[in-house]
PDB file of C-alpha atoms in Angstrom:
ATOM      1  CA  UNK A 101     -41.823 -32.248  -4.221  1.00 29.00           C
ATOM      2  CA  UNK A 102     -41.012 -28.621  -4.561  1.00 37.00           C
ATOM      3  CA  UNK A 103     -37.689 -28.494  -6.137  1.00 40.00           C
ATOM      4  CA  UNK A 104     -35.179 -26.019  -5.032  1.00 50.00           C
ATOM      5  CA  UNK A 105     -34.201 -23.115  -6.810  1.00 55.00           C
ATOM      6  CA  UNK A 106     -31.410 -21.132  -5.320  1.00 66.00           C
ATOM      7  CA  UNK A 107     -28.193 -22.990  -6.419  1.00 85.00           C
ATOM      8  CA  UNK A 108     -29.347 -21.764 -10.128  1.00 89.00           C
ATOM      9  CA  UNK A 109     -30.470 -18.375  -9.647  1.00 90.00           C
ATOM     10  CA  UNK A 110     -27.404 -18.145  -7.906  1.00 89.00           C
ATOM     11  CA  UNK A 111     -25.992 -19.699 -11.095  1.00 92.00           C
ATOM     12  CA  UNK A 112     -28.118 -17.308 -13.280  1.00 94.00           C
ATOM     13  CA  UNK A 113     -26.488 -14.694 -11.066  1.00 92.00           C
ATOM     14  CA  UNK A 114     -23.625 -14.187 -11.565  1.00 89.00           C
ATOM     15  CA  UNK A 115     -24.506 -14.696 -15.788  1.00 92.00           C
ATOM     16  CA  UNK A 116     -26.277 -12.079 -15.603  1.00 94.00           C
ATOM     17  CA  UNK A 117     -23.807  -9.890 -13.328  1.00 89.00           C
ATOM     18  CA  UNK A 118     -20.499 -10.823 -15.442  1.00 85.00           C
ATOM     19  CA  UNK A 119     -22.578  -9.392 -18.613  1.00 89.00           C
ATOM     20  CA  UNK A 120     -23.594  -6.126 -17.271  1.00 88.00           C
ATOM     21  CA  UNK A 121     -19.650  -6.073 -15.487  1.00 81.00           C
ATOM     22  CA  UNK A 122     -18.678  -6.687 -18.778  1.00 78.00           C
ATOM     23  CA  UNK A 123     -20.445  -4.435 -20.385  1.00 81.00           C
ATOM     24  CA  UNK A 124     -22.253  -6.968 -23.043  1.00 87.00           C
ATOM     25  CA  UNK A 125     -25.662  -5.966 -20.992  1.00 91.00           C
ATOM     26  CA  UNK A 126     -25.373  -1.871 -21.572  1.00 87.00           C
ATOM     27  CA  UNK A 127     -26.250   0.300 -18.944  1.00 88.00           C
ATOM     28  CA  UNK A 128     -30.314   1.616 -20.113  1.00 91.00           C
ATOM     29  CA  UNK A 129     -30.476  -2.278 -21.436  1.00 94.00           C
ATOM     30  CA  UNK A 130     -34.006  -4.267 -20.931  1.00 95.00           C
ATOM     31  CA  UNK A 131     -33.026  -8.021 -20.112  1.00 96.00           C
ATOM     32  CA  UNK A 132     -34.847 -10.605 -21.875  1.00 95.00           C
ATOM     33  CA  UNK A 133     -35.701 -13.099 -18.862  1.00 94.00           C
ATOM     34  CA  UNK A 134     -38.003 -15.839 -20.943  1.00 94.00           C
ATOM     35  CA  UNK A 135     -34.371 -15.703 -23.585  1.00 95.00           C
ATOM     36  CA  UNK A 136     -32.160 -16.001 -20.369  1.00 94.00           C
ATOM     37  CA  UNK A 137     -33.555 -18.611 -19.426  1.00 93.00           C
ATOM     38  CA  UNK A 138     -34.768 -20.183 -23.204  1.00 93.00           C
ATOM     39  CA  UNK A 139     -30.928 -20.497 -23.371  1.00 92.00           C
ATOM     40  CA  UNK A 140     -29.646 -22.230 -20.282  1.00 91.00           C
ATOM     41  CA  UNK A 141     -31.907 -24.456 -19.868  1.00 91.00           C
ATOM     42  CA  UNK A 142     -33.591 -23.160 -17.046  1.00 92.00           C
ATOM     43  CA  UNK A 143     -37.661 -21.877 -16.265  1.00 91.00           C
ATOM     44  CA  UNK A 144     -38.071 -18.569 -15.828  1.00 93.00           C
ATOM     45  CA  UNK A 145     -37.820 -18.370 -11.996  1.00 93.00           C
ATOM     46  CA  UNK A 146     -34.898 -18.573 -11.299  1.00 93.00           C
ATOM     47  CA  UNK A 147     -33.862 -16.152 -13.235  1.00 95.00           C
ATOM     48  CA  UNK A 148     -36.312 -13.580 -11.778  1.00 94.00           C
ATOM     49  CA  UNK A 149     -34.747 -14.367  -8.458  1.00 94.00           C
ATOM     50  CA  UNK A 150     -31.625 -12.872  -9.818  1.00 94.00           C
ATOM     51  CA  UNK A 151     -32.922 -10.564 -11.560  1.00 96.00           C
ATOM     52  CA  UNK A 152     -34.247  -9.408  -8.654  1.00 94.00           C
ATOM     53  CA  UNK A 153     -31.514  -9.765  -6.444  1.00 92.00           C
ATOM     54  CA  UNK A 154     -29.402  -7.401  -8.728  1.00 93.00           C
ATOM     55  CA  UNK A 155     -31.767  -5.156  -7.955  1.00 94.00           C
ATOM     56  CA  UNK A 156     -32.122  -5.809  -4.522  1.00 91.00           C
ATOM     57  CA  UNK A 157     -27.016  -5.024  -5.784  1.00 88.00           C
ATOM     58  CA  UNK A 158     -28.188  -1.952  -7.407  1.00 89.00           C
ATOM     59  CA  UNK A 159     -27.331  -3.642 -11.164  1.00 91.00           C
ATOM     60  CA  UNK A 160     -31.314  -3.538 -12.557  1.00 94.00           C
ATOM     61  CA  UNK A 161     -33.722  -1.931 -11.955  1.00 94.00           C
ATOM     62  CA  UNK A 162     -37.024  -2.714 -11.727  1.00 95.00           C
ATOM     63  CA  UNK A 163     -40.579  -0.922 -13.853  1.00 93.00           C
ATOM     64  CA  UNK A 164     -42.904  -2.736 -12.447  1.00 88.00           C
ATOM     65  CA  UNK A 165     -45.332  -3.718 -15.890  1.00 87.00           C
ATOM     66  CA  UNK A 166     -42.509  -3.226 -18.231  1.00 92.00           C
ATOM     67  CA  UNK A 167     -39.363  -5.927 -16.647  1.00 94.00           C
ATOM     68  CA  UNK A 168     -35.956  -5.667 -15.457  1.00 96.00           C
ATOM     69  CA  UNK A 169     -33.137  -2.919 -16.900  1.00 96.00           C
ATOM     70  CA  UNK A 170     -29.840  -2.519 -16.427  1.00 93.00           C
ATOM     71  CA  UNK A 171     -29.686   0.362 -13.344  1.00 91.00           C
ATOM     72  CA  UNK A 172     -28.167   3.329 -14.684  1.00 87.00           C
ATOM     73  CA  UNK A 173     -25.751   5.579 -13.089  1.00 86.00           C
ATOM     74  CA  UNK A 174     -24.879  10.337 -13.439  1.00 86.00           C
ATOM     75  CA  UNK A 175     -21.449  10.421 -12.037  1.00 86.00           C
ATOM     76  CA  UNK A 176     -22.125  11.556  -9.303  1.00 90.00           C
ATOM     77  CA  UNK A 177     -23.971   8.923  -7.972  1.00 88.00           C
ATOM     78  CA  UNK A 178     -20.426   7.032  -9.399  1.00 86.00           C
ATOM     79  CA  UNK A 179     -18.628   9.921  -6.636  1.00 88.00           C
ATOM     80  CA  UNK A 180     -20.576   8.761  -4.099  1.00 91.00           C
ATOM     81  CA  UNK A 181     -19.793   5.131  -4.657  1.00 90.00           C
ATOM     82  CA  UNK A 182     -16.030   5.770  -5.023  1.00 90.00           C
ATOM     83  CA  UNK A 183     -16.315   7.452  -1.487  1.00 93.00           C
ATOM     84  CA  UNK A 184     -18.207   4.495  -0.009  1.00 94.00           C
ATOM     85  CA  UNK A 185     -15.319   2.491  -1.039  1.00 94.00           C
ATOM     86  CA  UNK A 186     -12.538   4.830   0.230  1.00 95.00           C
ATOM     87  CA  UNK A 187     -14.524   4.784   3.564  1.00 96.00           C
ATOM     88  CA  UNK A 188     -14.910   0.817   4.471  1.00 97.00           C
ATOM     89  CA  UNK A 189     -10.659  -0.438   2.724  1.00 97.00           C
ATOM     90  CA  UNK A 190      -9.099   3.489   4.221  1.00 98.00           C
ATOM     91  CA  UNK A 191     -10.495   2.290   7.556  1.00 98.00           C
ATOM     92  CA  UNK A 192      -9.695  -1.450   7.574  1.00 98.00           C
ATOM     93  CA  UNK A 193      -6.248  -0.431   6.161  1.00 98.00           C
ATOM     94  CA  UNK A 194      -5.402   1.445   8.684  1.00 97.00           C
ATOM     95  CA  UNK A 195      -6.997   0.269  11.729  1.00 98.00           C
ATOM     96  CA  UNK A 196      -6.460  -4.003  10.818  1.00 98.00           C
ATOM     97  CA  UNK A 197      -3.370  -3.247   8.942  1.00 98.00           C
ATOM     98  CA  UNK A 198      -1.605  -6.037  12.005  1.00 98.00           C
ATOM     99  CA  UNK A 199      -4.165  -8.941  11.514  1.00 98.00           C
ATOM    100  CA  UNK A 200      -4.146  -8.280   7.235  1.00 98.00           C
ATOM    101  CA  UNK A 201      -3.610 -12.117   5.900  1.00 98.00           C
ATOM    102  CA  UNK A 202      -0.012 -11.943   4.986  1.00 98.00           C
ATOM    103  CA  UNK A 203       0.148 -15.488   3.481  1.00 98.00           C
ATOM    104  CA  UNK A 204      -2.700 -14.931   1.763  1.00 98.00           C
ATOM    105  CA  UNK A 205      -1.399 -11.162   0.295  1.00 98.00           C
ATOM    106  CA  UNK A 206       1.711 -13.010  -0.579  1.00 98.00           C
ATOM    107  CA  UNK A 207       0.331 -15.637  -2.218  1.00 98.00           C
ATOM    108  CA  UNK A 208      -1.970 -12.821  -4.072  1.00 98.00           C
ATOM    109  CA  UNK A 209       1.331 -10.873  -4.811  1.00 98.00           C
ATOM    110  CA  UNK A 210       2.342 -14.327  -6.649  1.00 97.00           C
ATOM    111  CA  UNK A 211      -0.237 -15.033  -8.902  1.00 97.00           C
ATOM    112  CA  UNK A 212      -0.636 -11.095  -9.402  1.00 96.00           C
ATOM    113  CA  UNK A 213       3.448 -11.268 -10.613  1.00 96.00           C
ATOM    114  CA  UNK A 214       2.765 -14.364 -12.618  1.00 96.00           C
ATOM    115  CA  UNK A 215      -0.095 -12.778 -15.313  1.00 94.00           C
ATOM    116  CA  UNK A 216      -1.017 -10.441 -18.054  1.00 92.00           C
ATOM    117  CA  UNK A 217      -3.832 -12.664 -18.431  1.00 89.00           C
ATOM    118  CA  UNK A 218      -6.876  -9.368 -18.247  1.00 83.00           C
ATOM    119  CA  UNK A 219      -9.322 -11.986 -16.674  1.00 80.00           C
ATOM    120  CA  UNK A 220      -7.262 -13.147 -14.345  1.00 89.00           C
ATOM    121  CA  UNK A 221      -6.269 -10.373 -12.821  1.00 88.00           C
ATOM    122  CA  UNK A 222     -10.379  -9.326 -12.888  1.00 83.00           C
ATOM    123  CA  UNK A 223     -10.391 -11.841 -10.365  1.00 85.00           C
ATOM    124  CA  UNK A 224      -7.565 -11.373  -8.606  1.00 92.00           C
ATOM    125  CA  UNK A 225      -9.020  -7.718  -8.558  1.00 91.00           C
ATOM    126  CA  UNK A 226     -11.612  -7.920  -6.240  1.00 89.00           C
ATOM    127  CA  UNK A 227      -9.269 -10.051  -4.056  1.00 94.00           C
ATOM    128  CA  UNK A 228      -7.534  -8.073  -2.675  1.00 96.00           C
ATOM    129  CA  UNK A 229      -9.893  -5.017  -2.022  1.00 96.00           C
ATOM    130  CA  UNK A 230     -11.894  -8.180  -0.157  1.00 96.00           C
ATOM    131  CA  UNK A 231      -8.684  -8.892   1.340  1.00 97.00           C
ATOM    132  CA  UNK A 232      -7.962  -5.595   3.403  1.00 98.00           C
ATOM    133  CA  UNK A 233     -11.911  -5.682   4.152  1.00 98.00           C
ATOM    134  CA  UNK A 234     -11.601  -9.065   5.721  1.00 98.00           C
ATOM    135  CA  UNK A 235      -9.319  -8.017   7.904  1.00 98.00           C
ATOM    136  CA  UNK A 236     -11.797  -5.897  10.251  1.00 98.00           C
ATOM    137  CA  UNK A 237     -12.951  -9.670  11.441  1.00 97.00           C
ATOM    138  CA  UNK A 238     -16.428  -7.553  11.774  1.00 98.00           C
ATOM    139  CA  UNK A 239     -19.087  -9.322   9.842  1.00 97.00           C
ATOM    140  CA  UNK A 240     -21.320  -6.464   9.847  1.00 97.00           C
ATOM    141  CA  UNK A 241     -18.674  -5.219   8.430  1.00 97.00           C
ATOM    142  CA  UNK A 242     -17.986  -7.234   5.813  1.00 97.00           C
ATOM    143  CA  UNK A 243     -21.897  -8.039   4.453  1.00 94.00           C
ATOM    144  CA  UNK A 244     -21.979  -4.642   4.051  1.00 94.00           C
ATOM    145  CA  UNK A 245     -18.989  -4.624   2.006  1.00 94.00           C
ATOM    146  CA  UNK A 246     -20.516  -7.597  -0.372  1.00 90.00           C
ATOM    147  CA  UNK A 247     -23.366  -5.907  -0.006  1.00 87.00           C
ATOM    148  CA  UNK A 248     -22.140  -3.300  -2.954  1.00 88.00           C
ATOM    149  CA  UNK A 249     -19.594  -5.189  -3.593  1.00 85.00           C
ATOM    150  CA  UNK A 250     -21.783  -4.936  -7.160  1.00 81.00           C
ATOM    151  CA  UNK A 251     -21.098  -2.013  -7.062  1.00 84.00           C
ATOM    152  CA  UNK A 252     -17.351  -1.418  -6.242  1.00 83.00           C
ATOM    153  CA  UNK A 253     -17.185  -3.340  -9.646  1.00 77.00           C
ATOM    154  CA  UNK A 254     -18.590  -1.021 -12.203  1.00 72.00           C
ATOM    155  CA  UNK A 255     -16.292   0.355 -14.447  1.00 59.00           C
ATOM    156  CA  UNK A 256     -13.934  -2.219 -13.418  1.00 56.00           C
ATOM    157  CA  UNK A 257     -14.453  -5.060 -16.558  1.00 51.00           C
ATOM    158  CA  UNK A 258     -14.894  -3.925 -20.384  1.00 51.00           C
ATOM    159  CA  UNK A 259     -14.539   0.318 -21.454  1.00 53.00           C
ATOM    160  CA  UNK A 260     -11.738   1.493 -23.631  1.00 52.00           C
ATOM    161  CA  UNK A 261     -10.664   3.399 -21.001  1.00 50.00           C
ATOM    162  CA  UNK A 262     -10.144   0.751 -18.489  1.00 63.00           C
ATOM    163  CA  UNK A 263      -6.047   0.473 -17.667  1.00 80.00           C
ATOM    164  CA  UNK A 264      -5.557  -2.922 -16.156  1.00 84.00           C
ATOM    165  CA  UNK A 265      -1.886  -2.963 -16.334  1.00 88.00           C
ATOM    166  CA  UNK A 266      -1.634   0.322 -14.047  1.00 90.00           C
ATOM    167  CA  UNK A 267      -3.843  -1.880 -11.580  1.00 91.00           C
ATOM    168  CA  UNK A 268      -2.348  -4.599 -11.936  1.00 94.00           C
ATOM    169  CA  UNK A 269       1.252  -1.922 -10.683  1.00 96.00           C
ATOM    170  CA  UNK A 270      -1.176  -0.082  -7.846  1.00 96.00           C
ATOM    171  CA  UNK A 271      -2.269  -3.418  -6.986  1.00 97.00           C
ATOM    172  CA  UNK A 272       1.935  -4.882  -6.524  1.00 98.00           C
ATOM    173  CA  UNK A 273       2.225  -2.139  -4.854  1.00 98.00           C
ATOM    174  CA  UNK A 274       0.017  -2.413  -2.022  1.00 98.00           C
ATOM    175  CA  UNK A 275       0.544  -6.440  -1.312  1.00 98.00           C
ATOM    176  CA  UNK A 276       4.121  -5.053  -0.997  1.00 98.00           C
ATOM    177  CA  UNK A 277       4.291  -2.285   1.242  1.00 98.00           C
ATOM    178  CA  UNK A 278       1.265  -4.778   3.539  1.00 98.00           C
ATOM    179  CA  UNK A 279       4.273  -7.170   2.882  1.00 98.00           C
ATOM    180  CA  UNK A 280       7.148  -4.925   4.013  1.00 98.00           C
ATOM    181  CA  UNK A 281       4.838  -4.565   7.244  1.00 98.00           C
ATOM    182  CA  UNK A 282       4.584  -0.610   5.736  1.00 98.00           C
ATOM    183  CA  UNK A 283       0.712   1.088   7.167  1.00 98.00           C
ATOM    184  CA  UNK A 284       0.968   3.978   5.874  1.00 98.00           C
ATOM    185  CA  UNK A 285       2.826   3.245   1.751  1.00 98.00           C
ATOM    186  CA  UNK A 286       0.205   0.859   2.059  1.00 98.00           C
ATOM    187  CA  UNK A 287      -2.995   3.915   3.163  1.00 98.00           C
ATOM    188  CA  UNK A 288      -0.913   6.179   0.648  1.00 98.00           C
ATOM    189  CA  UNK A 289      -0.791   3.366  -2.661  1.00 98.00           C
ATOM    190  CA  UNK A 290      -4.467   2.849  -2.028  1.00 97.00           C
ATOM    191  CA  UNK A 291      -5.833   6.134  -1.984  1.00 96.00           C
ATOM    192  CA  UNK A 292      -3.978   6.596  -5.751  1.00 96.00           C
ATOM    193  CA  UNK A 293      -5.377   3.489  -6.458  1.00 94.00           C
ATOM    194  CA  UNK A 294      -8.936   4.815  -5.561  1.00 93.00           C
ATOM    195  CA  UNK A 295      -8.377   8.386  -6.588  1.00 92.00           C
ATOM    196  CA  UNK A 296      -7.289   7.466 -10.271  1.00 90.00           C
ATOM    197  CA  UNK A 297      -9.525   4.200 -10.988  1.00 86.00           C
ATOM    198  CA  UNK A 298     -12.179   6.581 -10.182  1.00 86.00           C
ATOM    199  CA  UNK A 299     -11.337   8.585 -13.026  1.00 86.00           C
ATOM    200  CA  UNK A 300     -11.292   5.507 -15.491  1.00 83.00           C
ATOM    201  CA  UNK A 301     -14.868   4.817 -13.647  1.00 82.00           C
ATOM    202  CA  UNK A 302     -15.992   8.036 -14.736  1.00 81.00           C
ATOM    203  CA  UNK A 303     -14.739   7.313 -17.871  1.00 79.00           C
ATOM    204  CA  UNK A 304     -16.416   4.317 -18.555  1.00 73.00           C
ATOM    205  CA  UNK A 305     -19.568   5.139 -17.824  1.00 72.00           C
ATOM    206  CA  UNK A 306     -19.897   8.016 -19.608  1.00 71.00           C
ATOM    207  CA  UNK A 307     -19.622   6.189 -22.650  1.00 66.00           C
TER     208      UNK A 307
END
């Protein structure tokens, strides 16, 4: 009987992704495929599957006959990634503002205002930005955004330059503007947030 390794691969994918985003695995590091398999009590196959998916998503590079490495990004590439993120999110908040789930926005605001825990704030960060894109109800747009989600997270996790509390304040401003029905203010707060985040991410990449 053939064993389905999809669920195992997804778990390994999440573990490696988090190690990369938290910079436990740094740009240029070789990824120990066999070591990861042994540490998690699995065969090499699901680890390789996970690494192939991370390669597709842009976090890992597969060098033939050498192995898998954490991908390095230049400052110019980081700027281009942020430009793509602006394209998605600013387009959505402008064109689909009236479709944003206000119940979800209110819940996220409550969670945001009730915590200063960095790990929790990092999780909320992703949910807040996805809320804007999901309002489009456009499967193709959402799929493309999800495909680049890992790249959008570069620099958010780890790095001494990351100001989690500044991001918290900016997210609160965005959500309050959404709940007040102020499309223009929400868009301005989002743009300012992404501009400041770009500076931080570049500093992290340059570490």
